[in-house]
Amino acid sequence: MKNIDAITNLYARKELNFLGGQARFDREHENKRILLSFANSIQERDIVTYDHSRRVGTYAQRLARYVGWSRRDARDLALAALVHDLGKTWIANDILLKADTLSDEERKTMERHPLIGARILIGCDVHPFYVETVLYHHEAWDGRGYPSGLKGEEIPLSARILTVADVYDVLTSQRPYKAALSKDAARERLLSGSGTSFDPMIVRAFLNLLDSEPQFTLPQRICAIPAVAKPAYHAASSARV
Ligand SMILES: [Fe+2]
């Protein structure tokens, strides 16, 4: 894993060069275009992952705002969340959609998805913020996560926020291999992972947010982030449904 870390570090240093005015605007616009285009590709490949990613984006954005991020930074995190599982689009269906428990070999294949997603994004020259967030969204606070085994604050804050939002949505969603947990049961699972899987400060903030907003949990297939605009041919063909 050291290679990918070296790549993103180098990339981050390159990005530190100041971009001002129009150049910065153009760069942000290009990032957004690329990320939304990847979100479209996830939607075409796997609607469950796409819907999950949209809900995670909403949760992560609200959580980021709650812990004091600017509107703009929180929006960038929502964009990263939309493509956090981009690497899964390259995992075979017999693993991706398997209803039974994954074998060790299959689990290892599945655990490559943050790295695959990050490599795709690096290839498109998007800002390192998005690359890091995607790459590290399965790291754990105690260092037992993957792909790099980063620990505590070594893990970028964006990824620590995304992890909590991601896990909450997985817990409260139905999947081929599991039933959906209630909000209270999911709350307990997050609490039990605080300090081991998750940053305790982020868990505390998330639970406060959950408690203060009774309608916080989004229904399946509905989400606050607007749907990614479809190309014209898609809109026309969908009229047959
Ligand atoms: Fe993931």
XYZ file of N, CA and C and ligand atoms in Angstrom:
724
model
N 0.814 -1.208 0.000
C 0.000 0.000 0.000
C 0.855 1.269 0.000
N 2.155 1.096 0.285
C 2.967 2.304 0.394
C 2.978 3.077 -0.925
N 2.909 2.335 -2.051
C 2.984 2.995 -3.348
C 1.887 4.030 -3.528
N 0.655 3.610 -3.195
C -0.471 4.523 -3.426
C -0.365 5.710 -2.469
N 0.126 5.476 -1.239
C 0.307 6.592 -0.308
C 1.330 7.576 -0.869
N 2.417 7.032 -1.421
C 3.450 7.894 -1.988
C 2.876 8.705 -3.135
N 2.057 8.065 -3.939
C 1.461 8.777 -5.084
C 0.579 9.921 -4.602
N -0.300 9.638 -3.609
C -1.223 10.696 -3.185
C -0.466 11.805 -2.469
N 0.599 11.463 -1.711
C 1.372 12.514 -1.039
C 2.031 13.441 -2.045
N 2.632 12.837 -3.049
C 3.273 13.622 -4.098
C 2.255 14.533 -4.771
N 1.119 13.926 -5.030
C 0.044 14.610 -5.728
C -0.455 15.789 -4.896
N -0.573 15.553 -3.560
C -1.041 16.610 -2.677
C -0.053 17.777 -2.677
N 1.248 17.466 -2.678
C 2.241 18.552 -2.668
C 2.125 19.384 -3.937
N 1.934 18.670 -5.051
C 1.800 19.374 -6.326
C 0.612 20.336 -6.268
N -0.467 19.868 -5.608
C -1.696 20.644 -5.552
C -1.570 21.880 -4.664
N -0.542 21.893 -3.796
C -0.396 23.026 -2.881
C -0.080 24.320 -3.623
N 0.420 24.199 -4.855
C 0.665 25.414 -5.623
C -0.632 26.206 -5.721
N -0.525 27.488 -5.399
C -1.729 28.310 -5.321
C -2.439 28.425 -6.667
N -3.716 28.161 -6.610
C -4.534 28.398 -7.801
C -5.461 29.553 -7.469
N -5.447 30.574 -8.255
C -6.288 31.721 -7.935
C -7.355 31.970 -8.983
N -8.371 32.755 -8.614
C -9.394 33.253 -9.511
C -9.960 32.240 -10.479
N -9.846 32.561 -11.760
C -10.462 31.747 -12.803
C -9.909 30.323 -12.833
N -8.579 30.202 -12.599
C -7.950 28.876 -12.648
C -8.574 27.965 -11.595
N -8.810 28.522 -10.429
C -9.401 27.740 -9.354
C -10.845 27.347 -9.704
N -11.576 28.309 -10.226
C -12.962 28.036 -10.615
C -13.012 26.924 -11.667
N -12.128 27.044 -12.683
C -12.098 26.046 -13.758
C -11.778 24.667 -13.201
N -10.817 24.646 -12.284
C -10.387 23.372 -11.697
C -11.544 22.715 -10.926
N -12.265 23.527 -10.146
C -13.388 22.992 -9.367
C -14.490 22.491 -10.288
N -14.725 23.239 -11.349
C -15.760 22.854 -12.299
C -15.399 21.518 -12.962
N -14.131 21.376 -13.318
C -13.667 20.159 -13.964
C -13.756 18.961 -13.009
N -13.364 19.190 -11.746
C -13.490 18.129 -10.742
C -14.933 17.651 -10.646
N -15.834 18.616 -10.556
C -17.247 18.288 -10.384
C -17.762 17.494 -11.587
N -17.372 17.947 -12.773
C -17.805 17.269 -13.992
C -17.343 15.811 -14.002
N -16.090 15.599 -13.637
C -15.531 14.246 -13.639
C -16.233 13.372 -12.588
N -16.416 13.929 -11.389
C -16.993 13.132 -10.306
C -18.452 12.774 -10.604
N -19.216 13.732 -11.151
C -20.613 13.432 -11.480
C -20.706 12.430 -12.623
N -19.721 12.492 -13.505
C -19.709 11.516 -14.586
C -19.438 10.105 -14.033
N -18.536 10.005 -13.056
C -18.313 8.701 -12.411
C -19.546 8.255 -11.628
N -20.235 9.221 -11.002
C -21.459 8.865 -10.273
C -22.479 8.271 -11.238
N -22.564 8.841 -12.448
C -23.454 8.287 -13.480
C -23.073 6.862 -13.820
N -21.766 6.604 -13.911
C -21.323 5.251 -14.272
C -21.674 4.265 -13.158
N -21.621 4.725 -11.897
C -22.015 3.840 -10.777
C -23.511 3.539 -10.879
N -24.280 4.569 -11.223
C -25.730 4.391 -11.334
C -26.069 3.331 -12.396
N -25.348 3.376 -13.522
C -25.608 2.413 -14.599
C -25.190 1.002 -14.197
N -24.133 0.900 -13.402
C -23.570 -0.407 -13.052
C -24.328 -1.066 -11.906
N -24.703 -0.271 -10.895
C -25.232 -0.862 -9.667
C -26.067 0.183 -8.920
N -27.386 0.115 -9.121
C -28.281 1.141 -8.576
C -28.286 1.142 -7.040
N -28.047 -0.032 -6.442
C -28.042 -0.106 -4.969
C -26.879 0.716 -4.409
N -25.693 0.534 -5.014
C -24.519 1.299 -4.571
C -24.714 2.784 -4.837
N -25.343 3.102 -5.947
C -25.580 4.512 -6.294
C -26.509 5.176 -5.274
N -27.628 4.517 -4.973
C -28.571 5.094 -3.997
C -27.917 5.217 -2.625
N -27.174 4.169 -2.270
C -26.426 4.201 -0.993
C -25.489 5.415 -0.980
N -24.768 5.631 -2.060
C -23.784 6.717 -2.118
C -24.451 8.084 -1.993
N -25.622 8.221 -2.565
C -26.341 9.502 -2.455
C -26.786 9.754 -1.018
N -27.278 8.705 -0.348
C -27.670 8.907 1.061
C -26.438 9.215 1.913
N -25.351 8.478 1.656
C -24.114 8.715 2.417
C -23.630 10.151 2.195
N -23.753 10.627 0.971
C -23.351 12.008 0.667
C -24.148 13.007 1.490
N -25.442 12.758 1.607
C -26.296 13.658 2.388
C -25.910 13.619 3.864
N -25.731 12.399 4.392
C -25.365 12.279 5.813
C -24.005 12.942 6.076
N -23.046 12.669 5.184
C -21.690 13.199 5.383
C -21.691 14.726 5.310
N -22.468 15.254 4.379
C -22.544 16.713 4.228
C -23.125 17.358 5.495
N -24.213 16.759 6.013
C -24.835 17.316 7.223
C -23.887 17.208 8.416
N -23.198 16.065 8.493
C -22.272 15.841 9.605
C -21.098 16.818 9.545
N -20.583 17.034 8.350
C -19.464 17.962 8.184
C -19.878 19.374 8.609
N -21.063 19.781 8.208
C -21.560 21.107 8.613
C -21.696 21.174 10.130
N -22.188 20.071 10.712
C -22.412 20.022 12.163
C -21.106 20.186 12.938
N -19.998 19.621 12.396
C -18.713 19.743 13.096
C -17.948 20.998 12.660
N -18.609 21.890 11.944
C -18.033 23.207 11.693
C -17.414 23.428 10.326
N -17.574 22.487 9.390
C -17.022 22.702 8.051
C -17.839 23.774 7.335
N -17.157 24.482 6.413
C -17.864 25.470 5.601
C -18.829 24.755 4.655
N -19.775 25.522 4.150
C -20.747 24.977 3.195
C -20.026 24.351 1.994
N -19.013 25.053 1.518
C -18.281 24.614 0.333
C -17.513 23.304 0.584
N -16.835 23.217 1.741
C -16.083 22.001 2.057
C -17.033 20.811 2.255
N -18.171 21.096 2.908
C -19.141 20.017 3.140
C -19.711 19.523 1.811
N -19.901 20.449 0.873
C -20.392 20.063 -0.457
C -19.354 19.201 -1.182
N -18.081 19.553 -1.027
C -17.018 18.744 -1.637
C -16.995 17.330 -1.056
N -17.270 17.250 0.245
C -17.308 15.924 0.866
C -18.475 15.106 0.305
N -19.614 15.770 0.080
C -20.761 15.064 -0.511
C -20.401 14.537 -1.901
N -19.632 15.315 -2.643
C -19.200 14.874 -3.978
C -18.290 13.640 -3.871
N -17.359 13.687 -2.898
C -16.472 12.535 -2.691
C -17.298 11.307 -2.315
N -18.327 11.529 -1.476
C -19.169 10.408 -1.034
C -19.899 9.762 -2.210
N -20.282 10.585 -3.186
C -20.996 10.044 -4.357
C -20.174 8.991 -5.089
N -18.834 9.098 -5.001
C -17.976 8.159 -5.739
C -17.128 7.302 -4.792
N -17.500 7.265 -3.498
C -16.605 6.569 -2.558
C -16.479 5.078 -2.880
N -17.523 4.498 -3.480
C -17.464 3.072 -3.829
C -17.250 2.863 -5.329
N -16.659 3.858 -5.980
C -16.405 3.743 -7.426
C -15.657 2.456 -7.770
N -14.718 2.056 -6.931
C -13.927 0.844 -7.195
C -14.774 -0.413 -7.281
N -15.970 -0.390 -6.671
C -16.833 -1.575 -6.725
C -17.352 -1.849 -8.132
N -17.325 -0.821 -8.992
C -17.811 -1.033 -10.357
C -16.887 -1.997 -11.109
N -15.698 -2.258 -10.561
C -14.753 -3.181 -11.187
C -14.688 -4.524 -10.467
N -15.620 -4.748 -9.534
C -15.694 -6.029 -8.829
C -16.782 -6.867 -9.507
N -16.480 -8.148 -9.745
C -17.422 -9.027 -10.464
C -18.730 -9.184 -9.686
N -19.839 -9.348 -10.428
C -21.165 -9.466 -9.815
C -21.285 -10.629 -8.835
N -20.586 -11.753 -9.143
C -20.752 -12.907 -8.243
C -20.183 -12.619 -6.855
N -19.319 -11.617 -6.745
C -18.837 -11.193 -5.422
C -19.676 -10.009 -4.927
N -19.848 -9.038 -5.801
C -20.546 -7.799 -5.427
C -21.973 -8.076 -4.924
N -22.670 -9.007 -5.597
C -24.082 -9.253 -5.262
C -24.289 -10.552 -4.489
N -23.235 -11.139 -4.005
C -23.353 -12.442 -3.341
C -24.198 -12.332 -2.058
N -25.166 -13.244 -1.918
C -26.048 -13.184 -0.749
C -25.406 -13.855 0.457
N -24.512 -14.845 0.225
C -23.862 -15.548 1.343
C -22.638 -14.776 1.823
N -22.066 -15.265 2.917
C -20.837 -14.663 3.438
C -19.717 -14.827 2.419
N -18.881 -13.808 2.276
C -17.770 -13.877 1.326
C -16.672 -14.784 1.866
N -16.020 -15.530 0.974
C -14.839 -16.304 1.368
C -13.697 -15.318 1.629
N -12.593 -15.823 2.213
C -11.452 -14.928 2.484
C -10.939 -14.281 1.207
N -10.853 -15.120 0.172
C -10.364 -14.638 -1.138
C -11.282 -13.537 -1.680
N -12.613 -13.794 -1.603
C -13.589 -12.820 -2.112
C -13.550 -11.529 -1.285
N -13.377 -11.695 0.021
C -13.305 -10.508 0.888
C -12.091 -9.650 0.503
N -10.962 -10.334 0.235
C -9.755 -9.583 -0.160
C -9.998 -8.824 -1.464
N -10.679 -9.474 -2.392
C -11.002 -8.803 -3.667
C -11.872 -7.578 -3.392
N -12.889 -7.770 -2.561
C -13.811 -6.673 -2.236
C -13.059 -5.521 -1.570
N -12.096 -5.860 -0.733
C -11.363 -4.823 0.011
C -10.397 -4.031 -0.878
N -10.304 -4.401 -2.124
C -9.472 -3.622 -3.052
C -10.220 -2.388 -3.576
N -11.539 -2.309 -3.291
C -12.303 -1.245 -3.963
C -11.876 0.191 -3.613
N -11.415 0.495 -2.374
C -10.959 1.883 -2.152
C -9.733 2.223 -3.003
N -8.847 1.228 -3.134
C -7.629 1.440 -3.911
C -7.942 1.598 -5.411
N -8.841 0.772 -5.898
C -9.225 0.859 -7.318
C -9.857 2.228 -7.591
N -10.771 2.638 -6.716
C -11.438 3.938 -6.895
C -10.432 5.081 -6.883
N -9.484 5.026 -5.922
C -8.492 6.100 -5.820
C -7.616 6.140 -7.067
N -7.242 4.974 -7.568
C -6.392 4.945 -8.771
C -7.117 5.541 -9.969
N -8.396 5.243 -10.088
C -9.174 5.803 -11.206
C -9.189 7.337 -11.090
N -9.413 7.823 -9.876
C -9.498 9.285 -9.676
C -8.146 9.955 -9.908
N -7.069 9.295 -9.469
C -5.724 9.853 -9.710
C -5.492 9.970 -11.217
N -5.935 8.950 -11.950
C -5.769 8.957 -13.406
C -6.484 10.120 -14.062
N -7.523 10.629 -13.401
C -8.282 11.747 -13.980
C -7.835 13.082 -13.418
N -6.798 13.052 -12.574
C -6.211 14.288 -12.072
C -7.182 15.128 -11.237
N -8.084 14.460 -10.496
C -8.971 15.254 -9.627
C -8.201 15.676 -8.381
N -8.740 16.633 -7.652
C -8.072 17.167 -6.462
C -7.810 16.027 -5.452
N -6.636 16.060 -4.796
C -6.281 14.988 -3.855
C -7.267 14.827 -2.699
N -8.041 15.854 -2.387
C -9.064 15.724 -1.337
C -9.989 14.542 -1.644
N -10.420 14.445 -2.902
C -11.349 13.380 -3.283
C -10.640 12.019 -3.279
N -9.394 12.026 -3.770
C -8.629 10.772 -3.825
C -8.444 10.215 -2.413
N -8.011 11.071 -1.504
C -7.761 10.632 -0.115
C -9.038 10.144 0.559
N -10.118 10.858 0.338
C -11.369 10.494 1.000
C -11.836 9.118 0.532
N -11.727 8.878 -0.768
C -12.116 7.576 -1.320
C -11.147 6.486 -0.838
N -9.862 6.776 -0.896
C -8.843 5.773 -0.551
C -8.948 5.309 0.901
N -9.275 6.240 1.805
C -9.197 5.925 3.233
C -10.551 5.712 3.904
N -11.635 5.537 3.140
C -12.933 5.458 3.809
C -13.190 4.148 4.533
N -12.262 3.175 4.422
C -12.391 1.936 5.209
C -11.272 1.793 6.232
N -10.558 2.887 6.521
C -9.575 2.828 7.605
C -10.330 2.846 8.939
N -9.700 2.320 9.996
C -10.342 2.292 11.324
C -9.509 3.097 12.311
N -10.186 3.699 13.268
C -9.543 4.567 14.261
C -8.394 3.839 14.979
N -8.561 2.500 15.221
C -7.522 1.753 15.947
C -6.453 1.169 15.010
N -6.504 1.503 13.739
C -5.463 1.058 12.809
C -5.733 -0.297 12.165
N -6.917 -0.888 12.446
C -7.185 -2.216 11.886
C -8.001 -2.183 10.598
N -8.085 -1.023 9.999
C -8.834 -0.921 8.742
C -7.954 -1.190 7.536
N -8.453 -0.874 6.370
C -7.706 -1.068 5.129
C -7.962 0.105 4.201
N -7.117 0.367 3.207
C -5.999 -0.467 2.710
C -4.667 -0.189 3.409
N -4.523 0.896 4.152
C -3.195 1.282 4.629
C -2.975 1.071 6.119
N -4.022 0.744 6.869
C -3.870 0.572 8.318
C -3.527 1.867 9.033
N -3.979 3.005 8.496
C -3.756 4.284 9.177
C -4.520 4.281 10.501
N -4.023 5.081 11.444
C -4.578 5.071 12.794
C -4.963 6.490 13.225
N -6.057 6.624 13.998
C -6.433 7.905 14.600
C -6.411 9.059 13.601
N -5.742 10.140 14.020
C -5.761 11.343 13.189
C -4.851 11.256 11.964
N -4.164 10.123 11.797
C -3.460 9.906 10.515
C -4.490 9.804 9.381
N -5.679 9.345 9.742
C -6.737 9.208 8.725
C -7.309 10.595 8.459
N -7.379 11.029 7.190
C -7.944 12.358 6.914
C -9.345 12.501 7.526
N -9.631 13.676 8.078
C -10.923 13.906 8.729
C -12.083 13.632 7.772
N -11.896 13.985 6.499
C -12.959 13.747 5.514
C -13.331 12.266 5.478
N -12.324 11.394 5.537
C -12.581 9.951 5.486
C -13.206 9.472 6.790
N -12.810 10.075 7.931
C -13.398 9.670 9.215
C -14.887 10.028 9.266
N -15.224 11.174 8.709
C -16.646 11.578 8.657
C -17.408 10.637 7.725
N -16.809 10.396 6.560
C -17.472 9.545 5.560
C -17.707 8.136 6.100
N -16.736 7.605 6.841
C -16.861 6.246 7.380
C -18.111 6.107 8.243
N -18.329 7.084 9.130
C -19.487 7.001 10.032
C -20.791 7.094 9.232
N -20.832 8.023 8.280
C -22.031 8.171 7.442
C -22.274 6.891 6.639
N -21.203 6.324 6.101
C -21.265 5.107 5.283
C -21.810 3.931 6.098
N -21.219 3.722 7.270
C -21.621 2.568 8.090
C -23.066 2.728 8.562
N -23.456 3.947 8.936
C -24.839 4.147 9.387
C -25.813 3.759 8.270
N -25.496 4.170 7.041
C -26.419 3.838 5.950
C -26.442 2.342 5.664
N -25.273 1.702 5.715
C -25.254 0.249 5.480
C -26.072 -0.453 6.568
N -25.909 -0.026 7.821
C -26.631 -0.673 8.920
C -28.147 -0.518 8.766
N -28.587 0.651 8.318
C -30.036 0.898 8.246
C -30.642 0.508 6.888
N -29.825 -0.131 6.025
C -30.312 -0.562 4.707
C -30.434 -2.083 4.648
N -31.368 -2.500 3.811
C -31.485 -3.940 3.558
C -30.540 -4.310 2.432
N -29.849 -5.409 2.567
C -28.942 -5.907 1.527
C -29.271 -7.371 1.274
N -28.772 -7.954 0.155
C -29.095 -9.368 -0.115
C -28.659 -10.275 1.045
N -27.640 -9.856 1.787
C -27.072 -10.708 2.832
C -27.483 -10.296 4.247
N -28.352 -9.258 4.376
C -28.731 -8.834 5.731
C -29.999 -7.975 5.729
N -30.671 -7.968 6.893
C -31.849 -7.118 7.040
C -31.407 -5.732 7.514
N -32.312 -4.756 7.366
C -32.012 -3.401 7.839
C -32.171 -3.342 9.357
N -31.259 -2.662 10.038
C -31.398 -2.446 11.485
C -32.274 -1.221 11.721
N -32.901 -1.171 12.896
C -33.641 0.034 13.277
C -32.635 1.144 13.569
N -33.149 2.376 13.620
C -32.288 3.511 13.922
C -31.599 3.315 15.286
N -32.365 2.823 16.274
C -31.778 2.643 17.618
C -30.694 1.573 17.621
N -30.937 0.478 16.882
C -29.932 -0.590 16.843
C -28.668 -0.096 16.131
N -28.854 0.681 15.067
C -27.698 1.226 14.338
C -26.924 2.190 15.237
N -27.673 2.961 16.022
C -27.067 3.906 16.968
C -26.154 3.155 17.942
N -26.682 2.019 18.458
C -25.903 1.217 19.408
C -24.641 0.659 18.757
N -24.762 0.224 17.489
C -23.601 -0.344 16.783
C -22.518 0.718 16.590
N -22.937 1.936 16.268
C -21.943 3.008 16.111
C -21.253 3.291 17.448
N -22.063 3.318 18.508
C -21.489 3.576 19.844
C -20.485 2.496 20.222
N -20.826 1.241 19.910
C -19.923 0.147 20.306
C -18.623 0.179 19.490
N -18.650 0.826 18.315
C -17.425 0.914 17.509
C -16.650 2.212 17.737
N -17.170 3.069 18.621
C -16.512 4.346 18.884
C -15.171 4.108 19.583
N -14.108 4.653 19.023
C -12.777 4.466 19.617
C -12.048 3.248 19.078
N -12.764 2.356 18.385
C -12.098 1.218 17.734
C -12.221 1.382 16.211
N -13.460 1.279 15.717
C -13.646 1.475 14.275
C -13.713 2.966 13.912
N -14.325 3.749 14.796
C -14.651 5.138 14.420
C -14.020 6.165 15.354
N -13.808 7.358 14.808
C -13.340 8.503 15.593
C -14.440 8.849 16.612
N -14.134 8.791 17.918
C -15.166 9.034 18.937
C -15.820 10.408 18.809
N -15.046 11.417 18.418
C -15.614 12.754 18.287
C -16.672 12.783 17.175
N -16.378 12.074 16.085
C -17.320 12.060 14.960
C -18.574 11.252 15.317
N -18.401 10.149 16.035
C -19.573 9.361 16.451
C -20.462 10.213 17.352
N -19.839 10.908 18.313
C -20.623 11.749 19.222
C -21.427 12.787 18.430
N -20.761 13.427 17.488
C -21.437 14.452 16.677
C -22.583 13.826 15.877
N -22.326 12.668 15.300
C -23.358 12.022 14.477
C -24.582 11.650 15.329
N -24.323 11.106 16.517
C -25.448 10.704 17.370
C -26.233 11.928 17.848
N -25.527 13.031 18.122
C -26.228 14.276 18.483
C -27.136 14.726 17.350
N -26.599 14.617 16.155
C -27.354 15.016 14.965
C -28.584 14.122 14.786
N -28.384 12.827 14.957
C -29.486 11.860 14.851
C -30.584 12.199 15.866
N -30.156 12.499 17.095
C -31.116 12.756 18.167
C -31.849 14.076 17.972
N -31.140 15.050 17.351
C -31.769 16.369 17.232
C -32.670 16.465 16.007
N -32.523 15.523 15.065
C -33.348 15.579 13.847
C -34.103 14.263 13.676
N -35.352 14.199 14.103
C -36.116 12.943 14.034
C -36.216 12.390 12.603
N -36.183 13.281 11.609
C -36.312 12.822 10.210
C -34.949 12.646 9.546
N -33.900 12.504 10.327
C -32.549 12.466 9.765
C -32.349 11.286 8.797
N -32.829 10.107 9.190
C -32.585 8.903 8.378
C -33.413 8.940 7.097
N -32.737 8.821 5.966
C -33.427 8.918 4.679
C -34.034 7.581 4.292
N -35.251 7.613 3.713
C -35.831 6.363 3.238
C -34.995 5.786 2.090
N -35.070 4.493 1.880
C -34.369 3.874 0.767
C -34.881 4.456 -0.550
N -33.991 4.668 -1.482
C -34.271 5.184 -2.826
C -34.713 6.636 -2.845
N -34.646 7.310 -1.680
C -34.953 8.740 -1.685
C -33.813 9.444 -0.982
N -33.415 10.564 -1.481
C -32.263 11.231 -0.908
C -32.318 12.716 -1.209
N -31.694 13.509 -0.335
C -31.772 14.962 -0.485
C -30.887 15.506 -1.604
N -29.788 14.777 -1.937
C -28.923 15.253 -3.015
C -29.660 15.060 -4.338
N -29.745 16.093 -5.175
C -30.469 15.928 -6.435
C -29.843 14.838 -7.293
N -30.679 14.139 -8.040
C -30.168 13.081 -8.909
C -29.196 13.681 -9.908
N -28.189 12.876 -10.279
C -27.224 13.313 -11.277
C -27.954 13.450 -12.605
N -27.718 14.577 -13.298
C -28.407 14.794 -14.573
C -28.063 13.692 -15.556
N -29.078 13.134 -16.190
C -28.836 12.065 -17.158
C -28.642 12.661 -18.535
N -27.836 12.000 -19.377
C -27.725 12.457 -20.752
C -29.071 12.293 -21.465
N -29.288 13.073 -22.525
C -30.583 13.108 -23.198
C -31.055 11.718 -23.620
N -30.140 10.882 -24.154
C -30.581 9.577 -24.656
C -31.170 8.752 -23.539
N -30.639 8.929 -22.311
C -31.112 8.150 -21.174
C -32.510 8.583 -20.781
N -32.694 9.925 -20.736
C -34.009 10.467 -20.370
C -35.065 9.971 -21.343
N -34.700 9.924 -22.631
C -35.678 9.484 -23.629
C -36.006 8.009 -23.440
N -34.983 7.176 -23.223
C -35.233 5.741 -23.134
C -35.994 5.395 -21.854
N -35.804 6.228 -20.771
C -36.456 5.888 -19.509
C -37.973 6.096 -19.585
N -38.435 6.844 -20.603
C -39.868 7.090 -20.737
C -40.630 5.785 -21.013
N -39.944 4.742 -21.440
C -40.605 3.457 -21.738
C -40.924 2.684 -20.466
N -40.323 3.027 -19.325
C -40.470 2.220 -18.118
C -41.896 2.256 -17.619
Fe -16.707 1.208 0.552
